[in-house]
CSV table of C-alpha atoms in Angstrom, one decimal:
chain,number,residue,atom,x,y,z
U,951,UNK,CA,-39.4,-33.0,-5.2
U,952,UNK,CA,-36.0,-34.5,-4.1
U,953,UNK,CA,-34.7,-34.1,-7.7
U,954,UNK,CA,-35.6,-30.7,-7.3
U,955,UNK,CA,-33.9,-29.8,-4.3
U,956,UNK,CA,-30.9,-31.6,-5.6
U,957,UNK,CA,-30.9,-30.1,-8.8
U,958,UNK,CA,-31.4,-26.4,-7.0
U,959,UNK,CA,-28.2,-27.3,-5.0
U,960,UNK,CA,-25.9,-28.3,-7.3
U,961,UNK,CA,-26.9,-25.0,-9.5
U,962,UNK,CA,-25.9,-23.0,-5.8
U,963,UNK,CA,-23.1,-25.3,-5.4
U,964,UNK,CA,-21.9,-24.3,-9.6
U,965,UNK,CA,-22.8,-20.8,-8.9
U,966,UNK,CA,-20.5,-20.4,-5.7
U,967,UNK,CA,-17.8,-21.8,-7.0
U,968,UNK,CA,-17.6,-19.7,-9.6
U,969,UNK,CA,-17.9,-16.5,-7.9
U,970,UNK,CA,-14.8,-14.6,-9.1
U,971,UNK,CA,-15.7,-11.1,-7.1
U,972,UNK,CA,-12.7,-11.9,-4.3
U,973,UNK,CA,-10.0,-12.5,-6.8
U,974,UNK,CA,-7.8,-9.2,-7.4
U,975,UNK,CA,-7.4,-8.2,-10.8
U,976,UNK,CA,-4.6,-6.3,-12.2
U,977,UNK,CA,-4.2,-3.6,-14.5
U,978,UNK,CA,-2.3,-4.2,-18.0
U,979,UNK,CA,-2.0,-0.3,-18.4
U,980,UNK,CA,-1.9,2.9,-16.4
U,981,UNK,CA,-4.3,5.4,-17.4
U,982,UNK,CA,-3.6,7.3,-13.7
U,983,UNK,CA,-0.1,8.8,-15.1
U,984,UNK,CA,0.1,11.0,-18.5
U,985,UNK,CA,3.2,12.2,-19.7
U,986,UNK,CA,5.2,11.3,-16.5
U,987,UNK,CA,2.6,13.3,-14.4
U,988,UNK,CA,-0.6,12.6,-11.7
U,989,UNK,CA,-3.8,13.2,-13.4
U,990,UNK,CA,-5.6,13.1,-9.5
U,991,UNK,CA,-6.9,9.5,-9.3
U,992,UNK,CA,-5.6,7.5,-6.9
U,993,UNK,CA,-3.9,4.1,-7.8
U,994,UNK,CA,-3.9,1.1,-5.5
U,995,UNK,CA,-1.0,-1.4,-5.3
U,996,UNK,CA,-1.3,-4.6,-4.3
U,997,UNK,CA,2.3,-6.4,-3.6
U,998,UNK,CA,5.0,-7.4,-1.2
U,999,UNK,CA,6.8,-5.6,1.6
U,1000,UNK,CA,10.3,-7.3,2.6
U,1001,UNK,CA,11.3,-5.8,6.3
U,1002,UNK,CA,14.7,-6.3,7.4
U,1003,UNK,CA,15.2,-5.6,10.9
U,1004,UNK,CA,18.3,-4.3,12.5
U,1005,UNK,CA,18.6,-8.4,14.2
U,1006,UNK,CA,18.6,-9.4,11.2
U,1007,UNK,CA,15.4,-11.0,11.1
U,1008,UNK,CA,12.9,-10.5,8.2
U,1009,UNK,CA,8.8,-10.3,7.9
U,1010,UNK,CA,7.6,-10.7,4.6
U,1011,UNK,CA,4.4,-9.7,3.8
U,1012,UNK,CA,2.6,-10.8,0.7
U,1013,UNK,CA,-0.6,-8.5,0.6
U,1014,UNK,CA,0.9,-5.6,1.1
U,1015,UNK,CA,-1.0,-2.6,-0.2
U,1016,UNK,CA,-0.1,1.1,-1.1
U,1017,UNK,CA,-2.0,3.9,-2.1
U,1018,UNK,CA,-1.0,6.5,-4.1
U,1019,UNK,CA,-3.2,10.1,-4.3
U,1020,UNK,CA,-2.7,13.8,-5.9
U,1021,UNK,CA,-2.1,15.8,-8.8
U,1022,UNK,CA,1.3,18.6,-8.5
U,1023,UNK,CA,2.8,16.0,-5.8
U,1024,UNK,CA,1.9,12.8,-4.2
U,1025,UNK,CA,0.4,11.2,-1.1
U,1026,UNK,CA,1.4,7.9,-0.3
U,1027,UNK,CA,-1.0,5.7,1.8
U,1028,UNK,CA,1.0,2.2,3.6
U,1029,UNK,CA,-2.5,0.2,4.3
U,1030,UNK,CA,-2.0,-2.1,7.3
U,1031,UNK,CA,1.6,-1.7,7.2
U,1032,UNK,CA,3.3,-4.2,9.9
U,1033,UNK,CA,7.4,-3.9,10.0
U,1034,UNK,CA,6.7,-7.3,12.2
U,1035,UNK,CA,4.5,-10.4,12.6
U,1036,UNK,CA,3.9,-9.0,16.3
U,1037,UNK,CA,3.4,-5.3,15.4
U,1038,UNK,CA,-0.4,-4.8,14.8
U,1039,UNK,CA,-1.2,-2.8,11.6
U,1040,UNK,CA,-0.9,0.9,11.0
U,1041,UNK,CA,-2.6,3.3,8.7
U,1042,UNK,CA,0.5,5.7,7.1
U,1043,UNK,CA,1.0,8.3,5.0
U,1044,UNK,CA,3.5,10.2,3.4
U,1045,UNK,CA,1.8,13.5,2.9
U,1046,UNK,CA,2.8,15.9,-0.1
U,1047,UNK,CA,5.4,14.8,-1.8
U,1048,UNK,CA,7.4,15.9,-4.5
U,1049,UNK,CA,7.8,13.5,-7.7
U,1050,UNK,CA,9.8,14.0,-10.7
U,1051,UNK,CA,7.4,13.0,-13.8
U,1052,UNK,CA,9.1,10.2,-16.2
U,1053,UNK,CA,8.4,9.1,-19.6
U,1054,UNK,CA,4.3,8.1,-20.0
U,1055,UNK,CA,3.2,6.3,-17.2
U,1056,UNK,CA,6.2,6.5,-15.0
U,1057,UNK,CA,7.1,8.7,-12.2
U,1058,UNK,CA,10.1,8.8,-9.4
U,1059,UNK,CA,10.3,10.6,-6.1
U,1060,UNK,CA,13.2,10.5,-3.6
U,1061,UNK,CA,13.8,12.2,-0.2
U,1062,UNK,CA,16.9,11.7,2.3
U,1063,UNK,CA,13.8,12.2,5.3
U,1064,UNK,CA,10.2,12.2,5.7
U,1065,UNK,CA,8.3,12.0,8.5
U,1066,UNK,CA,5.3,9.8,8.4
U,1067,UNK,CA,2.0,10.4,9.7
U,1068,UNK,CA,-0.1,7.7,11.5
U,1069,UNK,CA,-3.9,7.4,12.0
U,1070,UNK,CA,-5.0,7.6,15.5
U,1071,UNK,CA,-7.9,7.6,17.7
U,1072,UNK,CA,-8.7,11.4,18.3
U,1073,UNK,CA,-8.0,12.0,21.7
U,1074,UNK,CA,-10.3,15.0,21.7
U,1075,UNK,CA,-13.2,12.3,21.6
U,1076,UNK,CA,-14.5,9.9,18.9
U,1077,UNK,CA,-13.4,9.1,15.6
U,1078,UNK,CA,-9.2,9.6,13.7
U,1079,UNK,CA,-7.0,11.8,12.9
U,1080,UNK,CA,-3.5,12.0,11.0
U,1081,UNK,CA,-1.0,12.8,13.2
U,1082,UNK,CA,3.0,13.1,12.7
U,1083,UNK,CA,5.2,10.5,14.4
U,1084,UNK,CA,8.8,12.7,13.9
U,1085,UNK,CA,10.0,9.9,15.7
U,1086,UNK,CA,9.9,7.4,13.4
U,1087,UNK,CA,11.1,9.5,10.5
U,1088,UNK,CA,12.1,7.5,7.5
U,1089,UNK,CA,14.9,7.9,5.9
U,1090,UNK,CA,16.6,7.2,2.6
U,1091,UNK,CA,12.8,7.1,0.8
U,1092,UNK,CA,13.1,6.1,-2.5
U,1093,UNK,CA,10.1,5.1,-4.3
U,1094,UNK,CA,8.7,5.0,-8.5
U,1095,UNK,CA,5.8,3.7,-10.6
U,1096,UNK,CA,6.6,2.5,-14.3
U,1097,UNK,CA,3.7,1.5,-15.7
U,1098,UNK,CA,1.4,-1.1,-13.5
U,1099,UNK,CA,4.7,-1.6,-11.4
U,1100,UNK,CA,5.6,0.4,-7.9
U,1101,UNK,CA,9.0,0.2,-5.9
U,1102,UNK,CA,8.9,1.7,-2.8
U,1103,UNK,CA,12.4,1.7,-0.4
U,1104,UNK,CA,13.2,3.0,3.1
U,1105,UNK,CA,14.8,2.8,6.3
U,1106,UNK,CA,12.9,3.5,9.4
U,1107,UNK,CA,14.8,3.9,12.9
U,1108,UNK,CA,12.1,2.6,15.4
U,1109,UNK,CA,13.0,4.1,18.8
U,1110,UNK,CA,13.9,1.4,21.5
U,1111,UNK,CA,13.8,-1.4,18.4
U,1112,UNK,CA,16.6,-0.5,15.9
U,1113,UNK,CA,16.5,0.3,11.9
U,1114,UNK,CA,14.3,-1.8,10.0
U,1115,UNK,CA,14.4,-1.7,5.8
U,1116,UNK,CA,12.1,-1.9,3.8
U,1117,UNK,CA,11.6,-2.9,0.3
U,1118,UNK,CA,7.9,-2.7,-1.3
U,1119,UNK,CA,7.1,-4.1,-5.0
U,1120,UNK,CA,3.8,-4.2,-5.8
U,1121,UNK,CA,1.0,-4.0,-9.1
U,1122,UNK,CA,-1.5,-2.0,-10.2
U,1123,UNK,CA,-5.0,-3.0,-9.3
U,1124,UNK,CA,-7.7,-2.2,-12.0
């Protein structure tokens, strides 16, 4: 019986450690852009956000994650976005924006302003909306996919805090 038991946990204890289900895996190709254009599936990027603040100081985060939805223009989701170790997370967007379509699976878009929106409680009771934050309009937004690759730049003028940049490279996630 005690060989049993032993032998029934070493086949758990083999079966666990192989359990691959919470490593990310990355795309080698990007079926999501044809001929430099959206085809309406949404592509999730998995990556690095560099923040420079206007101190100087810098946050790195290594799991960042962007979003990237539509067809005739784009919608940009910034999952858990932090521009600091101390700020908690936020849920943005960058709703309906124009791209230029590239060469096969590449895109660009570029704006000189964009004002993001947040997701927030509802304040009419239960559950979140999207709502605009004009004041923390981003600026200088620069931002392409090539392939399985995603650049994202901006600058972000936090009222009372100063500008903060921020640089996002990240891959596609199958």
């Amino acid at each position: 019986m005690k060989k049993l038991l032993l032998l029934a946990c070493a086949a758990f204890a083999f079966a666990a450690c192989n359990d691959n289900d919470d490593e990310t895996r990355f795309a080698t190709e990007n079926t999501k852009i044809v001929d430099g254009s959206m085809t309406g599936s949404n592509m999730h990027f998995l990556g690095t956000s560099t923040v420079v603040a206007a101190d100087g100081g810098v946050y790195v985060d290594r799991q960042a994650e962007f979003e990237f939805a539509g067809l005739h223009d784009l919608t940009l989701y910034m999952h858990r976005t932090r521009f600091a170790a101390t700020m908690p997370p936020q849920e943005m967007r960058l709703h309906k924006v124009s791209y230029t379509p590239g060469t096969g699976a590449a895109l660009s878009f570029e704006a000189e302003s964009l004002v993001p929106e947040m997701l927030l409680p509802n304040e009419a009771g239960g559950g979140h909306a999207w709502k605009p934050m004009a004041a923390y309009t981003l600026t200088q937004v620069e931002g392409s996919i090539d392939g399985v690759t995603c650049r994202v730049s901006f600058s972000c003028n936090v009222p009372r805090l100063g500008i903060y940049q921020v640089t996002y490279e990240g891959l596609l996630k199958e």
